[in-house]
Amino acid sequence: MRLWFAAHNIPPMVLNHVRRGSGSPLLLIHGLGAGWRSWTPILDGLAAEREVIAVDLPGFGQTPSLTGDVSIASLTDSVAEFIHEQGLGKVSTAGQSMGGRIVLELARRGIGGDTVALDPGGFWTDRELALFGATLRPSIKLVGALRAVLPAMLGNPVTRTSLLAQFSARPWALSAQTVLPDLRGLAEAPATGPAMDALTKGPKQAGAPAGTLPGRATIGWGRRDLVTLPRQAPRAVAAFPDAVLHWFERCGHFPQWDAPDDAVRLILDNTA
């Protein structure tokens, strides 16, 4: 099983990853931002009951960038190869944002076991996709321009709120330590730009007919998500009719920020 790498005559990529805890394995896939550190707010809560394996996707964290095309398909291939190389078989998966889309794509391909996707991308209309790109790209540029002063700005609840209003329903209540890794990742990760292109210029997420997924599927969505809008959630469930939809109240695009306890419980209760 060499997937995309064999097709392009490229040696399989080893994804940088961390392992915490013990028990049945749970694979975490991040979105745009800090790599595996995006899960830091809930990592200990998950690791209290499971062996958690959190990866850096290619071009994020400490994993090298892909040398070929960056697409949702090639990023998913890299995770599928990791699952195979690590002998994880029917591992349960959880992902957020782009990572939520990747775990749904894995499930659609029949890879892994139970799946939890938090605020996944790929279920937008053309108009919503244009809005996504038109609003998120300037936000990423702004974070890059402010990189040197981010710690100070995030330490002030007023400037923290102005910076994070697009991502969090309660940015004033977050700590700088919680959000700084993801903002730095947006500014510094080599794959941020190519991954944005993959999301905005590539195909939308394909669905899976009822009865074809390898395990349970749960889709969690923030009621106040301004990145992947809440009205996209019913489309995701229509594309994955076996999935159960869970709403995070008073929550934006990052449940691990705004609703960490709820996110831990949702993931643990819906994966084996």
GROMACS .gro file of C-alpha atoms in nm:
model
  272
    1MET     CA    1   0.000   0.000   0.000
    2ARG     CA    2   0.202   0.293  -0.129
    3LEU     CA    3  -0.080   0.511  -0.257
    4TRP     CA    4   0.016   0.857  -0.387
    5PHE     CA    5   0.384   0.818  -0.302
    6ALA     CA    6   0.431   0.504  -0.512
    7ALA     CA    7   0.237   0.651  -0.802
    8HIS     CA    8   0.482   0.943  -0.808
    9ASN     CA    9   0.796   0.733  -0.736
   10ILE     CA   10   0.853   0.915  -0.407
   11PRO     CA   11   0.960   0.736  -0.086
   12PRO     CA   12   0.682   0.724   0.177
   13MET     CA   13   0.680   1.028   0.403
   14VAL     CA   14   0.717   0.978   0.776
   15LEU     CA   15   0.479   1.215   0.955
   16ASN     CA   16   0.617   1.370   1.271
   17HIS     CA   17   0.391   1.266   1.557
   18VAL     CA   18   0.353   1.236   1.931
   19ARG     CA   19   0.198   0.958   2.138
   20ARG     CA   20   0.036   1.012   2.475
   21GLY     CA   21  -0.158   0.790   2.711
   22SER     CA   22  -0.258   0.425   2.684
   23GLY     CA   23  -0.556   0.228   2.565
   24SER     CA   24  -0.708   0.183   2.222
   25PRO     CA   25  -0.542   0.417   1.970
   26LEU     CA   26  -0.696   0.744   1.855
   27LEU     CA   27  -0.541   0.932   1.562
   28LEU     CA   28  -0.575   1.313   1.560
   29ILE     CA   29  -0.553   1.519   1.239
   30HIS     CA   30  -0.519   1.896   1.269
   31GLY     CA   31  -0.634   2.174   1.037
   32LEU     CA   32  -0.446   2.484   0.924
   33GLY     CA   33  -0.220   2.608   1.202
   34ALA     CA   34   0.014   2.456   1.457
   35GLY     CA   35   0.026   2.093   1.350
   36TRP     CA   36  -0.029   1.843   1.629
   37ARG     CA   37   0.000   2.122   1.887
   38SER     CA   38  -0.340   2.247   1.774
   39TRP     CA   39  -0.481   1.969   1.993
   40THR     CA   40  -0.291   2.078   2.306
   41PRO     CA   41  -0.602   2.215   2.487
   42ILE     CA   42  -0.765   1.869   2.484
   43LEU     CA   43  -0.471   1.632   2.442
   44ASP     CA   44  -0.441   1.544   2.810
   45GLY     CA   45  -0.815   1.490   2.842
   46LEU     CA   46  -0.812   1.244   2.551
   47ALA     CA   47  -0.492   1.075   2.667
   48ALA     CA   48  -0.646   1.008   3.009
   49GLU     CA   49  -0.850   0.730   2.846
   50ARG     CA   50  -0.680   0.650   2.514
   51GLU     CA   51  -0.346   0.618   2.341
   52VAL     CA   52  -0.350   0.941   2.143
   53ILE     CA   53  -0.140   0.971   1.828
   54ALA     CA   54  -0.130   1.327   1.694
   55VAL     CA   55   0.048   1.395   1.365
   56ASP     CA   56   0.192   1.691   1.181
   57LEU     CA   57   0.059   1.690   0.825
   58PRO     CA   58   0.314   1.751   0.547
   59GLY     CA   59   0.436   2.111   0.559
   60PHE     CA   60   0.309   2.169   0.913
   61GLY     CA   61   0.491   2.140   1.243
   62GLN     CA   62   0.803   1.930   1.196
   63THR     CA   63   0.693   1.725   0.894
   64PRO     CA   64   0.858   1.819   0.563
   65SER     CA   65   0.643   1.954   0.282
   66LEU     CA   66   0.521   1.735   0.000
   67THR     CA   67   0.744   1.753  -0.306
   68GLY     CA   68   0.451   1.708  -0.542
   69ASP     CA   69   0.096   1.833  -0.563
   70VAL     CA   70  -0.066   1.952  -0.240
   71SER     CA   71  -0.431   1.855  -0.241
   72ILE     CA   72  -0.681   1.710   0.002
   73ALA     CA   73  -0.628   1.380  -0.177
   74SER     CA   74  -0.247   1.385  -0.137
   75LEU     CA   75  -0.268   1.497   0.227
   76THR     CA   76  -0.515   1.216   0.292
   77ASP     CA   77  -0.282   0.973   0.117
   78SER     CA   78  -0.003   1.074   0.353
   79VAL     CA   79  -0.222   0.993   0.654
   80ALA     CA   80  -0.338   0.665   0.500
   81GLU     CA   81   0.026   0.570   0.443
   82PHE     CA   82   0.105   0.660   0.805
   83ILE     CA   83  -0.179   0.438   0.929
   84HIS     CA   84  -0.042   0.152   0.722
   85GLU     CA   85   0.323   0.204   0.819
   86GLN     CA   86   0.237   0.228   1.190
   87GLY     CA   87   0.018  -0.082   1.179
   88LEU     CA   88  -0.284   0.111   1.306
   89GLY     CA   89  -0.541  -0.073   1.096
   90LYS     CA   90  -0.893   0.020   1.208
   91VAL     CA   91  -0.777   0.312   1.421
   92SER     CA   92  -1.039   0.565   1.527
   93THR     CA   93  -0.976   0.913   1.389
   94ALA     CA   94  -1.069   1.267   1.487
   95GLY     CA   95  -0.998   1.580   1.286
   96GLN     CA   96  -1.077   1.949   1.297
   97SER     CA   97  -1.138   2.188   1.004
   98MET     CA   98  -0.918   2.064   0.716
   99GLY     CA   99  -0.834   1.768   0.939
  100GLY     CA  100  -1.206   1.702   0.978
  101ARG     CA  101  -1.234   1.684   0.603
  102ILE     CA  102  -0.937   1.448   0.585
  103VAL     CA  103  -1.081   1.201   0.837
  104LEU     CA  104  -1.411   1.201   0.648
  105GLU     CA  105  -1.220   1.132   0.328
  106LEU     CA  106  -1.039   0.845   0.500
  107ALA     CA  107  -1.374   0.704   0.612
  108ARG     CA  108  -1.516   0.748   0.262
  109ARG     CA  109  -1.225   0.537   0.134
  110GLY     CA  110  -1.294   0.271   0.397
  111ILE     CA  111  -0.978   0.347   0.597
  112GLY     CA  112  -0.975   0.352   0.977
  113GLY     CA  113  -1.259   0.289   1.216
  114ASP     CA  114  -1.485   0.534   1.400
  115THR     CA  115  -1.460   0.893   1.283
  116VAL     CA  116  -1.522   1.230   1.450
  117ALA     CA  117  -1.502   1.536   1.225
  118LEU     CA  118  -1.513   1.880   1.390
  119ASP     CA  119  -1.623   2.174   1.172
  120PRO     CA  120  -1.495   2.010   0.851
  121GLY     CA  121  -1.441   2.200   0.528
  122GLY     CA  122  -1.561   2.103   0.183
  123PHE     CA  123  -1.937   2.142   0.216
  124TRP     CA  124  -1.971   2.503   0.100
  125THR     CA  125  -2.157   2.651  -0.192
  126ASP     CA  126  -1.952   2.836  -0.453
  127ARG     CA  127  -2.048   3.166  -0.295
  128GLU     CA  128  -1.955   3.046   0.055
  129LEU     CA  129  -1.624   2.913  -0.077
  130ALA     CA  130  -1.545   3.251  -0.231
  131LEU     CA  131  -1.627   3.416   0.103
  132PHE     CA  132  -1.410   3.164   0.287
  133GLY     CA  133  -1.109   3.248   0.071
  134ALA     CA  134  -1.175   3.622   0.066
  135THR     CA  135  -1.191   3.644   0.445
  136LEU     CA  136  -0.939   3.383   0.559
  137ARG     CA  137  -0.652   3.477   0.328
  138PRO     CA  138  -0.638   3.837   0.459
  139SER     CA  139  -0.656   3.705   0.815
  140ILE     CA  140  -0.357   3.481   0.750
  141LYS     CA  141  -0.163   3.772   0.596
  142LEU     CA  142  -0.246   3.989   0.897
  143VAL     CA  143  -0.125   3.725   1.140
  144GLY     CA  144   0.197   3.698   0.940
  145ALA     CA  145   0.251   4.072   0.949
  146LEU     CA  146   0.193   4.078   1.325
  147ARG     CA  147   0.401   3.770   1.400
  148ALA     CA  148   0.661   3.954   1.610
  149VAL     CA  149   0.401   4.115   1.835
  150LEU     CA  150   0.151   3.830   1.857
  151PRO     CA  151   0.237   3.731   2.217
  152ALA     CA  152   0.177   4.085   2.340
  153MET     CA  153  -0.143   4.129   2.139
  154LEU     CA  154  -0.283   3.797   2.252
  155GLY     CA  155  -0.204   3.885   2.612
  156ASN     CA  156  -0.455   4.171   2.598
  157PRO     CA  157  -0.823   4.066   2.590
  158VAL     CA  158  -0.920   4.358   2.364
  159THR     CA  159  -0.662   4.293   2.093
  160ARG     CA  160  -0.705   3.917   2.137
  161THR     CA  161  -1.075   3.955   2.066
  162SER     CA  162  -1.012   4.161   1.754
  163LEU     CA  163  -0.762   3.906   1.621
  164LEU     CA  164  -0.970   3.597   1.695
  165ALA     CA  165  -1.327   3.711   1.625
  166GLN     CA  166  -1.337   3.503   1.306
  167PHE     CA  167  -1.225   3.187   1.483
  168SER     CA  168  -1.373   3.190   1.833
  169ALA     CA  169  -1.713   3.266   1.981
  170ARG     CA  170  -1.549   3.383   2.306
  171PRO     CA  171  -1.198   3.505   2.220
  172TRP     CA  172  -1.174   3.725   2.531
  173ALA     CA  173  -1.203   3.412   2.747
  174LEU     CA  174  -0.913   3.227   2.583
  175SER     CA  175  -0.556   3.231   2.706
  176ALA     CA  176  -0.269   3.343   2.487
  177GLN     CA  177  -0.106   3.003   2.546
  178THR     CA  178  -0.409   2.828   2.397
  179VAL     CA  179  -0.420   3.018   2.069
  180LEU     CA  180  -0.063   3.133   2.003
  181PRO     CA  181   0.061   2.802   1.853
  182ASP     CA  182  -0.215   2.796   1.592
  183LEU     CA  183  -0.170   3.159   1.494
  184ARG     CA  184   0.206   3.115   1.463
  185GLY     CA  185   0.143   2.803   1.256
  186LEU     CA  186  -0.083   2.994   1.019
  187ALA     CA  187   0.193   3.249   0.967
  188GLU     CA  188   0.491   3.015   0.951
  189ALA     CA  189   0.389   2.673   0.815
  190PRO     CA  190   0.521   2.622   0.460
  191ALA     CA  191   0.202   2.439   0.365
  192THR     CA  192  -0.046   2.709   0.472
  193GLY     CA  193  -0.062   2.868   0.126
  194PRO     CA  194  -0.071   2.542  -0.074
  195ALA     CA  195  -0.330   2.396   0.164
  196MET     CA  196  -0.548   2.706   0.125
  197ASP     CA  197  -0.523   2.662  -0.252
  198ALA     CA  198  -0.622   2.297  -0.213
  199LEU     CA  199  -0.927   2.397  -0.009
  200THR     CA  200  -1.037   2.687  -0.230
  201LYS     CA  201  -0.942   2.564  -0.578
  202GLY     CA  202  -0.981   2.189  -0.541
  203PRO     CA  203  -1.299   1.980  -0.553
  204LYS     CA  204  -1.556   1.984  -0.276
  205GLN     CA  205  -1.580   1.689  -0.039
  206ALA     CA  206  -1.738   1.378  -0.187
  207GLY     CA  207  -1.979   1.183   0.029
  208ALA     CA  208  -2.032   0.816   0.113
  209PRO     CA  209  -2.354   0.618   0.062
  210ALA     CA  210  -2.527   0.479   0.367
  211GLY     CA  211  -2.374   0.158   0.495
  212THR     CA  212  -2.031   0.207   0.337
  213LEU     CA  213  -1.828   0.364   0.620
  214PRO     CA  214  -1.584   0.147   0.820
  215GLY     CA  215  -1.724   0.259   1.156
  216ARG     CA  216  -1.940   0.517   1.329
  217ALA     CA  217  -1.924   0.875   1.204
  218THR     CA  218  -1.991   1.186   1.412
  219ILE     CA  219  -1.981   1.542   1.282
  220GLY     CA  220  -1.946   1.821   1.539
  221TRP     CA  221  -2.017   2.183   1.449
  222GLY     CA  222  -1.992   2.513   1.632
  223ARG     CA  223  -2.316   2.708   1.634
  224ARG     CA  224  -2.115   3.030   1.586
  225ASP     CA  225  -1.857   2.908   1.336
  226LEU     CA  226  -1.766   3.194   1.100
  227VAL     CA  227  -1.517   2.989   0.895
  228THR     CA  228  -1.719   2.682   0.799
  229LEU     CA  229  -2.067   2.820   0.845
  230PRO     CA  230  -2.327   2.626   1.048
  231ARG     CA  231  -2.560   2.603   0.748
  232GLN     CA  232  -2.302   2.371   0.591
  233ALA     CA  233  -2.357   2.108   0.860
  234PRO     CA  234  -2.680   1.965   0.711
  235ARG     CA  235  -2.500   1.929   0.376
  236ALA     CA  236  -2.225   1.731   0.545
  237VAL     CA  237  -2.479   1.495   0.701
  238ALA     CA  238  -2.660   1.464   0.368
  239ALA     CA  239  -2.329   1.364   0.206
  240PHE     CA  240  -2.257   1.119   0.491
  241PRO     CA  241  -2.605   0.990   0.584
  242ASP     CA  242  -2.468   0.749   0.844
  243ALA     CA  243  -2.317   1.037   1.041
  244VAL     CA  244  -2.468   1.183   1.358
  245LEU     CA  245  -2.457   1.563   1.395
  246HIS     CA  246  -2.359   1.724   1.726
  247TRP     CA  247  -2.386   2.099   1.787
  248PHE     CA  248  -2.137   2.282   2.009
  249GLU     CA  249  -2.322   2.571   2.170
  250ARG     CA  250  -2.145   2.909   2.206
  251CYS     CA  251  -1.861   2.772   1.996
  252GLY     CA  252  -1.672   2.897   1.692
  253HIS     CA  253  -1.446   2.711   1.451
  254PHE     CA  254  -1.219   2.554   1.715
  255PRO     CA  255  -1.412   2.335   1.961
  256GLN     CA  256  -1.084   2.256   2.134
  257TRP     CA  257  -1.064   2.628   2.220
  258ASP     CA  258  -1.423   2.720   2.296
  259ALA     CA  259  -1.568   2.391   2.423
  260PRO     CA  260  -1.275   2.169   2.528
  261ASP     CA  261  -1.464   1.952   2.777
  262ASP     CA  262  -1.748   1.894   2.532
  263ALA     CA  263  -1.500   1.815   2.254
  264VAL     CA  264  -1.318   1.558   2.470
  265ARG     CA  265  -1.641   1.390   2.566
  266LEU     CA  266  -1.775   1.384   2.210
  267ILE     CA  267  -1.457   1.225   2.076
  268LEU     CA  268  -1.422   0.967   2.353
  269ASP     CA  269  -1.790   0.869   2.352
  270ASN     CA  270  -1.803   0.819   1.976
  271THR     CA  271  -1.481   0.630   1.911
  272ALA     CA  272  -1.376   0.284   2.022
   0.00000   0.00000   0.00000
